[in-house]
CSV table of C-alpha atoms and ligand atoms in Angstrom, one decimal:
chain,number,residue,atom,x,y,z
A,1,MET,CA,13.0,18.3,-8.5
A,2,LEU,CA,10.5,17.5,-5.6
A,3,GLU,CA,11.1,20.9,-4.2
A,4,ARG,CA,10.0,22.8,-7.4
A,5,LYS,CA,6.8,20.4,-7.9
A,6,ILE,CA,5.7,21.2,-4.6
A,7,ASN,CA,6.5,24.7,-4.8
A,8,GLU,CA,4.5,24.6,-7.9
A,9,THR,CA,1.6,22.6,-6.7
A,10,PHE,CA,1.3,24.6,-3.5
A,11,GLY,CA,1.9,28.2,-4.8
A,12,ASP,CA,-0.2,30.4,-6.8
A,13,ASP,CA,0.2,34.2,-8.2
A,14,GLU,CA,-2.1,35.0,-5.1
A,15,PRO,CA,-0.6,37.5,-2.7
A,16,THR,CA,0.9,35.0,0.2
A,17,GLY,CA,0.5,38.1,3.5
A,18,PHE,CA,-2.1,37.4,6.2
A,19,GLY,CA,-5.8,37.6,5.4
A,20,THR,CA,-5.2,36.0,2.0
A,21,GLY,CA,-5.6,32.4,3.1
A,22,TRP,CA,-2.1,31.4,2.5
A,23,TRP,CA,-0.8,31.1,6.0
A,24,SER,CA,-3.7,29.0,7.2
A,25,GLY,CA,-2.9,27.0,4.0
A,26,VAL,CA,0.2,26.5,4.8
A,27,LEU,CA,-0.7,26.1,9.0
A,28,SER,CA,-3.0,23.7,7.7
A,29,ALA,CA,-1.0,21.0,5.8
A,30,PHE,CA,2.0,21.5,8.4
A,31,PHE,CA,-0.6,20.5,11.2
A,32,GLY,CA,-2.5,17.8,8.8
A,33,ILE,CA,1.3,16.2,8.1
A,34,LEU,CA,2.1,16.1,11.8
A,35,ALA,CA,-0.9,14.7,13.1
A,36,PHE,CA,-0.5,11.9,10.5
A,37,GLY,CA,2.8,10.8,11.4
A,38,ALA,CA,1.9,11.6,14.9
A,39,VAL,CA,-0.9,8.6,14.3
A,40,VAL,CA,1.7,6.5,12.0
A,41,CYS,CA,3.8,6.1,15.4
A,42,LEU,CA,0.8,5.3,17.2
A,43,HIS,CA,0.3,2.3,15.3
A,44,PHE,CA,3.6,1.1,15.1
A,45,PRO,CA,5.5,2.3,18.2
A,46,GLN,CA,8.1,-0.5,18.2
A,47,LEU,CA,9.6,0.5,14.7
A,48,LEU,CA,8.7,4.5,14.4
A,49,THR,CA,9.6,5.5,18.1
A,50,SER,CA,13.0,6.2,19.7
A,51,PRO,CA,13.1,3.3,23.0
A,52,GLU,CA,15.1,6.8,24.8
A,53,LEU,CA,12.3,8.9,24.4
A,54,ARG,CA,9.3,6.6,25.2
A,55,PRO,CA,9.4,6.9,29.3
A,56,TYR,CA,9.3,10.5,29.1
A,57,TYR,CA,6.3,10.8,27.2
A,58,PRO,CA,3.4,11.9,29.1
A,59,MET,CA,0.6,10.1,26.6
A,60,GLY,CA,-2.0,12.1,27.8
A,61,VAL,CA,-0.4,15.7,27.0
A,62,MET,CA,0.7,14.2,24.1
A,63,ARG,CA,-3.0,12.9,22.5
A,64,LEU,CA,-4.2,16.2,23.4
A,65,LEU,CA,-1.0,17.6,21.3
A,66,ILE,CA,-2.3,14.7,18.6
A,67,GLN,CA,-6.1,16.2,18.5
A,68,SER,CA,-4.9,19.4,18.7
A,69,LEU,CA,-2.8,19.2,15.2
A,70,ILE,CA,-6.2,17.4,13.5
A,71,VAL,CA,-8.6,20.1,14.8
A,72,GLY,CA,-6.4,22.9,13.8
A,73,ALA,CA,-5.5,21.1,10.4
A,74,ILE,CA,-9.1,21.3,9.6
A,75,VAL,CA,-9.7,24.7,11.2
A,76,PHE,CA,-7.0,26.2,9.0
A,77,GLY,CA,-8.0,24.2,6.3
A,78,VAL,CA,-11.6,25.6,5.8
A,79,ALA,CA,-10.3,29.0,6.6
A,80,SER,CA,-7.9,28.7,3.5
A,81,ALA,CA,-10.5,27.1,1.6
A,82,ILE,CA,-12.5,30.0,2.3
A,83,LEU,CA,-10.0,33.3,2.0
A,84,ARG,CA,-8.3,31.3,-1.2
A,85,ARG,CA,-8.7,30.7,-5.0
A,86,LYS,CA,-6.7,27.6,-5.1
A,87,LYS,CA,-7.9,25.3,-2.3
A,88,MET,CA,-4.7,23.0,-2.8
A,89,LEU,CA,-2.7,23.9,0.2
A,90,GLY,CA,-5.9,23.6,2.8
A,91,LEU,CA,-7.1,20.6,1.0
A,92,THR,CA,-3.7,18.8,1.6
A,93,GLY,CA,-4.3,19.7,5.2
A,94,MET,CA,-7.6,18.4,5.8
A,95,LEU,CA,-6.7,15.3,3.9
A,96,PHE,CA,-3.8,14.7,5.9
A,97,ALA,CA,-6.2,15.3,9.0
A,98,ILE,CA,-9.3,13.3,7.9
A,99,ALA,CA,-7.1,9.9,7.3
A,100,ALA,CA,-5.3,10.7,10.8
A,101,THR,CA,-9.0,10.5,12.2
A,102,LEU,CA,-9.9,7.8,9.7
A,103,LEU,CA,-6.7,5.6,11.6
A,104,GLY,CA,-8.1,6.4,14.6
A,105,GLY,CA,-6.9,9.7,15.6
A,106,ALA,CA,-5.3,10.5,19.2
A,107,SER,CA,-7.1,7.6,20.8
A,108,VAL,CA,-5.2,4.6,18.9
A,109,GLN,CA,-4.3,2.6,22.1
A,110,ILE,CA,-0.8,0.9,22.4
A,111,ASN,CA,-1.6,-2.5,23.5
A,112,GLU,CA,1.9,-4.1,22.5
A,113,PRO,CA,4.0,-4.1,25.4
A,114,LEU,CA,7.1,-1.9,24.1
A,115,HIS,CA,10.8,-2.9,24.4
A,116,ASP,CA,14.6,-1.6,23.6
A,117,GLY,CA,15.5,-2.2,20.1
A,118,PRO,CA,16.4,-0.7,16.9
A,119,ALA,CA,13.9,1.8,16.2
A,120,ILE,CA,13.3,4.5,13.7
A,121,GLY,CA,13.0,8.0,15.4
A,122,LEU,CA,10.0,9.4,13.7
A,123,ASP,CA,8.6,10.7,17.0
A,124,TRP,CA,11.7,12.7,17.7
A,125,PHE,CA,11.9,13.9,13.8
A,126,LEU,CA,7.7,14.9,14.5
A,127,LEU,CA,8.2,16.5,18.1
A,128,ASP,CA,11.8,18.2,17.4
A,129,MET,CA,9.9,19.8,14.0
A,130,LEU,CA,6.8,21.1,15.4
A,131,LEU,CA,8.9,22.1,18.6
A,132,MET,CA,11.8,24.2,16.1
A,133,THR,CA,9.2,26.2,13.9
A,134,LEU,CA,7.3,27.1,16.9
A,135,VAL,CA,10.1,28.1,18.7
A,136,TYR,CA,11.9,30.2,15.6
A,137,SER,CA,9.4,30.5,12.7
A,138,PRO,CA,7.2,33.1,14.1
A,139,PHE,CA,10.6,35.2,14.6
A,140,GLU,CA,11.6,35.0,11.5
A,141,VAL,CA,8.5,35.5,10.2
A,142,LEU,CA,7.9,38.7,12.2
A,143,TRP,CA,11.5,40.3,12.0
A,144,PRO,CA,13.6,38.5,9.2
A,145,ALA,CA,17.3,40.1,8.6
A,146,TYR,CA,16.1,39.0,4.6
A,147,PRO,CA,12.6,39.9,4.1
A,148,LYS,CA,12.1,38.9,0.8
A,149,GLN,CA,13.9,35.5,1.6
A,150,GLY,CA,10.8,33.5,3.1
A,151,ILE,CA,9.9,30.1,4.1
A,152,PHE,CA,10.1,28.3,1.5
A,153,ARG,CA,13.5,29.7,-0.2
A,154,ASN,CA,15.7,27.7,-2.5
A,155,GLU,CA,16.3,24.5,-0.8
A,156,TRP,CA,14.2,24.5,1.4
A,157,LEU,CA,13.1,20.9,1.2
A,158,LEU,CA,16.9,19.5,1.0
A,159,ASP,CA,17.4,20.7,4.7
A,160,VAL,CA,13.7,19.1,5.5
A,161,VAL,CA,15.8,15.7,4.5
A,162,TYR,CA,18.7,16.7,6.7
A,163,PHE,CA,16.6,17.4,9.3
A,164,LEU,CA,14.8,14.3,8.9
A,165,SER,CA,18.6,12.5,8.4
A,166,THR,CA,19.5,13.7,11.8
A,167,HIS,CA,16.5,12.6,13.4
A,168,LEU,CA,15.3,8.7,12.3
A,169,PRO,CA,18.8,7.2,12.9
A,170,ILE,CA,18.9,8.9,16.3
A,171,GLN,CA,20.0,5.3,17.7
A,172,ILE,CA,23.1,5.3,15.7
A,173,THR,CA,24.1,8.9,15.6
A,174,SER,CA,23.7,9.1,19.4
A,175,PHE,CA,25.9,6.2,19.6
A,176,LEU,CA,28.8,7.3,17.4
A,177,ILE,CA,28.9,10.5,18.9
A,178,LEU,CA,28.8,9.1,22.4
A,179,LEU,CA,31.4,6.2,21.3
A,180,PRO,CA,34.8,8.3,22.0
A,181,ALA,CA,33.8,10.1,25.3
A,182,THR,CA,32.7,6.8,26.6
A,183,GLN,CA,35.4,4.8,26.1
A,184,LEU,CA,37.7,7.0,27.1
A,185,THR,CA,36.6,8.0,29.9
A,186,THR,CA,35.6,4.6,31.0
A,187,PHE,CA,39.4,4.1,30.9
A,188,LEU,CA,40.6,7.8,32.0
A,189,GLY,CA,38.4,8.6,34.2
A,190,MET,CA,38.9,11.5,36.5
A,191,PRO,CA,36.9,10.9,39.4
A,192,GLY,CA,38.9,13.8,41.4
A,193,LEU,CA,38.3,16.3,38.6
A,194,LEU,CA,34.5,15.7,38.2
A,195,ALA,CA,34.1,16.1,41.9
A,196,ALA,CA,35.8,19.7,41.8
A,197,THR,CA,33.9,21.2,39.1
A,198,GLY,CA,30.9,19.5,41.2
A,199,SER,CA,31.2,21.3,44.2
A,200,LEU,CA,31.0,24.6,42.4
A,201,PRO,CA,27.4,26.6,41.7
A,202,TRP,CA,25.1,25.2,38.9
A,203,LEU,CA,25.7,28.1,37.1
A,204,VAL,CA,29.0,28.6,37.1
A,205,GLN,CA,29.6,24.6,36.0
A,206,PHE,CA,26.8,25.1,33.0
A,207,PHE,CA,29.3,28.5,32.1
A,208,LEU,CA,32.4,26.1,32.3
A,209,ALA,CA,30.6,23.6,30.1
A,210,ILE,CA,29.5,26.1,27.5
A,211,LEU,CA,32.9,27.3,27.2
A,212,VAL,CA,34.8,24.0,27.5
A,213,ALA,CA,32.2,22.8,24.7
A,214,ASP,CA,33.1,26.1,22.5
A,215,LEU,CA,36.7,26.0,22.9
A,216,ALA,CA,36.6,22.4,21.6
A,217,GLU,CA,34.2,23.4,18.8
A,218,TYR,CA,36.5,26.1,17.8
A,219,PHE,CA,39.4,24.2,17.3
A,220,ILE,CA,37.7,21.0,15.6
A,221,HIS,CA,35.8,23.6,13.4
A,222,ARG,CA,39.2,25.4,12.0
A,223,LEU,CA,40.3,22.0,11.7
A,224,PHE,CA,37.8,21.3,9.6
A,225,HIS,CA,38.4,24.8,7.4
A,226,SER,CA,42.0,24.2,7.2
A,227,VAL,CA,42.4,20.3,6.2
A,228,PRO,CA,41.3,19.7,2.7
A,229,PHE,CA,39.6,16.3,3.7
A,230,LEU,CA,37.5,17.7,6.5
A,231,TRP,CA,36.8,20.6,4.3
A,232,ARG,CA,35.5,18.3,2.1
A,233,PHE,CA,32.7,17.0,4.5
A,234,HIS,CA,32.3,20.6,6.0
A,235,ALA,CA,31.4,22.3,2.8
A,236,ILE,CA,28.4,20.9,3.1
A,237,HIS,CA,27.3,22.8,5.7
A,238,HIS,CA,28.9,26.2,3.8
A,239,SER,CA,26.8,25.4,1.0
A,240,SER,CA,23.5,26.8,2.2
A,241,LYS,CA,23.1,29.9,-0.3
A,242,ALA,CA,19.9,31.8,2.5
A,243,LEU,CA,20.2,30.9,6.1
A,244,ASP,CA,17.4,30.1,8.9
A,245,TRP,CA,16.7,28.2,11.6
A,246,LEU,CA,16.3,24.9,9.2
A,247,ALA,CA,19.5,26.2,7.2
A,248,GLY,CA,21.7,24.8,10.0
A,249,SER,CA,20.7,21.3,9.9
A,250,ARG,CA,22.4,20.8,7.4
A,251,SER,CA,25.5,18.9,8.1
A,252,HIS,CA,27.4,15.7,6.2
A,253,LEU,CA,27.1,13.1,9.4
A,254,VAL,CA,30.6,12.6,9.1
A,255,ASP,CA,31.0,16.6,10.1
A,256,ASP,CA,28.1,16.2,12.7
A,257,VAL,CA,29.5,12.8,14.0
A,258,LEU,CA,33.3,13.9,14.4
A,259,VAL,CA,32.3,17.7,15.7
A,260,ARG,CA,29.8,16.5,18.7
A,261,GLY,CA,31.5,13.3,19.5
A,262,PHE,CA,35.1,15.4,19.6
A,263,ILE,CA,33.1,18.3,21.7
A,264,LEU,CA,31.7,15.8,24.2
A,265,ILE,CA,35.3,14.4,25.2
A,266,PRO,CA,36.8,17.5,27.6
A,267,MET,CA,33.0,17.8,28.7
A,268,MET,CA,32.4,14.1,30.2
A,269,PHE,CA,35.9,13.9,31.8
A,270,ALA,CA,34.9,17.0,33.5
A,271,PHE,CA,30.8,17.8,33.9
A,272,SER,CA,28.7,15.7,35.5
A,273,HIS,CA,25.3,14.1,33.3
A,274,GLY,CA,23.0,16.6,34.0
A,275,ILE,CA,25.3,19.5,33.5
A,276,ILE,CA,26.1,17.9,29.8
A,277,VAL,CA,22.0,17.5,29.3
A,278,ALA,CA,21.8,21.1,30.1
A,279,TYR,CA,24.5,22.3,27.8
A,280,LEU,CA,23.0,19.9,24.9
A,281,VAL,CA,19.8,21.4,25.4
A,282,PHE,CA,21.6,24.8,25.3
A,283,VAL,CA,23.4,24.2,22.2
A,284,THR,CA,20.5,23.0,19.9
A,285,LEU,CA,18.8,26.2,20.8
A,286,HIS,CA,21.4,28.5,20.5
A,287,ALA,CA,23.3,26.9,17.4
A,288,THR,CA,19.7,26.9,15.8
A,289,TRP,CA,19.3,30.1,16.7
A,290,THR,CA,22.4,31.6,15.2
A,291,HIS,CA,21.7,30.5,11.8
A,292,SER,CA,18.4,32.0,12.2
A,293,ASN,CA,16.8,34.5,9.5
A,294,PHE,CA,16.4,36.9,12.6
A,295,ARG,CA,17.4,40.6,12.3
A,296,PRO,CA,17.0,42.2,15.9
A,297,THR,CA,19.8,42.2,18.7
A,298,ILE,CA,21.0,43.5,22.0
A,299,GLU,CA,24.2,45.8,21.0
A,300,TRP,CA,25.7,45.4,24.6
A,301,LEU,CA,25.6,42.1,24.6
A,302,GLU,CA,27.1,41.2,21.2
A,303,PRO,CA,30.6,41.0,22.1
A,304,TYR,CA,29.6,38.0,24.8
A,305,LEU,CA,27.5,36.3,23.0
A,306,ILE,CA,26.8,35.2,19.6
A,307,PHE,CA,23.8,36.6,18.0
A,308,PRO,CA,22.7,35.2,14.3
A,309,ARG,CA,24.6,38.0,12.4
A,310,PHE,CA,27.9,36.8,13.6
A,311,HIS,CA,27.6,33.7,12.7
A,312,HIS,CA,25.9,34.5,9.3
A,313,TRP,CA,29.6,36.0,8.4
A,314,HIS,CA,30.8,32.8,8.8
A,315,HIS,CA,28.8,31.8,5.9
A,316,THR,CA,29.2,34.5,3.8
A,317,SER,CA,31.3,34.4,0.3
A,318,GLN,CA,32.9,37.7,0.2
A,319,LYS,CA,36.7,37.3,0.6
A,320,GLU,CA,36.8,39.3,3.3
A,321,ALA,CA,35.3,37.1,6.3
A,322,ILE,CA,36.3,33.7,5.1
A,323,ASP,CA,37.7,31.4,7.5
A,324,LYS,CA,36.3,33.9,10.1
A,325,ASN,CA,34.3,33.4,13.3
A,326,PHE,CA,34.7,29.9,14.1
A,327,ALA,CA,33.2,30.0,17.4
A,328,ILE,CA,29.2,29.4,18.1
A,329,HIS,CA,28.4,30.6,21.8
A,330,PHE,CA,31.2,33.1,22.4
A,331,PRO,CA,32.4,35.7,20.0
A,332,TRP,CA,35.4,36.9,21.9
A,333,ILE,CA,37.0,33.1,21.6
A,334,ASP,CA,37.6,34.3,17.9
A,335,LYS,CA,38.9,37.9,19.0
A,336,ILE,CA,41.7,35.6,21.1
A,337,PHE,CA,42.8,33.6,18.2
A,338,GLY,CA,42.9,36.2,15.8
A,339,THR,CA,39.7,35.3,13.5
A,340,TYR,CA,36.9,37.7,14.5
A,341,TYR,CA,35.2,39.8,11.8
A,342,PHE,CA,32.7,41.6,12.5
A,343,PRO,CA,31.6,45.0,10.7
A,344,LYS,CA,29.3,47.4,12.6
A,345,ASP,CA,25.3,46.5,11.7
A,346,ALA,CA,26.2,45.0,8.5
A,347,TRP,CA,24.8,41.7,7.1
A,348,PRO,CA,26.6,39.7,4.4
A,349,GLU,CA,25.3,40.1,1.1
A,350,ARG,CA,26.4,36.6,-0.6
A,351,TYR,CA,26.4,32.6,1.5
A,352,GLY,CA,27.6,29.7,0.3
A,353,LEU,CA,30.5,28.9,-1.8
A,354,ASP,CA,31.6,30.9,-4.7
A,355,ASP,CA,34.7,28.5,-5.8
A,356,GLU,CA,33.2,25.3,-5.0
A,357,LYS,CA,30.4,23.4,-6.9
A,358,ILE,CA,28.5,20.9,-4.3
A,359,PRO,CA,25.5,18.8,-5.9
A,360,GLY,CA,22.1,19.7,-5.4
A,361,SER,CA,20.9,16.4,-4.1
A,362,PHE,CA,21.2,14.8,-0.1
A,363,TRP,CA,22.7,11.4,-2.1
A,364,ALA,CA,25.2,13.1,-4.0
A,365,GLN,CA,26.0,15.6,-1.4
A,366,ALA,CA,26.4,12.3,1.3
A,367,PHE,CA,28.8,10.9,-1.4
A,368,TYR,CA,30.6,14.1,-2.6
A,369,PRO,CA,33.4,14.1,-0.1
A,370,PHE,CA,34.8,10.9,-1.5
A,371,ALA,CA,34.8,11.4,-4.8
A,372,ARG,CA,38.3,11.7,-6.6
A,373,ARG,CA,39.3,14.9,-7.2
A,374,ALA,CA,41.2,18.3,-6.4
A,375,VAL,CA,39.8,19.8,-3.9
A,376,PRO,CA,40.7,23.1,-3.2
A,377,ALA,CA,41.5,23.9,0.9
A,378,ARG,CA,39.9,27.3,1.7
B,1,LIG,ZN1,32.6,26.5,9.3
B,2,LIG,ZN1,26.8,27.0,10.4
C-alpha cells in the first residue's frame, strides 16, 4: 500500500521530536509539494483553477505566498539535511522546490484570457490544505487529546485522498449541493420570510442560520443512522479508527451531497446570500475542528457549543454512545431530542465500527454502499 511505502521511505528509527530534523523535513516536503502544485496551476490556469475562485485571488499576494513556500521548502530542507542522518524528507522538499523554480516559480505569467467552463479545483485543494493545516495542526501537535496518535497515523493518506475528492471536482459537487435548494426557492420562494429575517440584527441572523442548519443537520444525520440504505454511505465517515481534523473529510460523496444539499434548503428560504456564506465559513471551521485531536476545552461553554470531545463520542464504537450526539454545532439539540451522551471529562477509548468491515481503499469505499449484501442497521 502506498501509505505504508511513504511511511517506510520517510520514516526511520531516529526520534521525531523537536530538534531532530524530522519536523523541518516534514515542513520542507509539505511546502515543496504545495509550491510545485501552485506553479503547475500558474502554467495551466484554465484547466487547474476554479473559475468561481479566480476573481478573488489577489495575485500579488498569491505570488508572494508561492515564493515563500519555495524559500521555506529549501530552508527547512537544508536544516533537516543537516540535523538528520536520513535525508529523504528534506531532499524531497528541496527537489519539489527546485522543480517549482525551474518551471518558472512564482513569476510565471498568465497570458491567455481565462473564461468560465469546466476546470479542476487544484488551486482550491492546495489553498485549503495549507489553510487547514496552518489553522489546526499546531493545536493538534501542541495539545493533543491522544498524544501517541501523531500526524501520520494509520490511513492518513486515505483521508488526503478524500480531501482531494471533495476539492478537485468543486464545480460538480457545489452544483449538486445547490441544485435542490435553488430549484425549490426558484419556484416556491418566500420573499416575505427573507425580508423578515433580513430586518434582524446581523448577529441574530447568523445565530438563527446556525440553529436552522443544525436542526436540519440533526434530522438528516439521524436519518442516515437509522435507514439501512443511507447508513451504508454514512458508515464510511464512521470507519475512521482515529480522529483528527483531516479525518473529518472522510465522507462518501453521496452522504456529503445529500446532507449539505438538504441543509441548504431551509437556509436559502430564510437567509440572505451573505448570511449563508458566513455560515458556510463557520461550518467549515467548526465541523473540521470538532473532529480534531485537540484536548483543551472551555468547560462553561461546553453545554452551549460543541467541542471536539462531544463529536468524538459520536465516532466511538463503545456501545453506550452508539447513535448519540447527532448535532454538529449545539449540543443542547441532542438534549432536547434525547440523544445526548457526554460523560464528564472522559474521551472514548475506541473509534470506528465494531460490527462492520469497511474496505480500505478510496474506490472500494466509493462502491461499498452499492454492493448487494445484508447490512445491519445501526
Ligand atoms: Zn454519524
Ligand atoms: Zn464526524
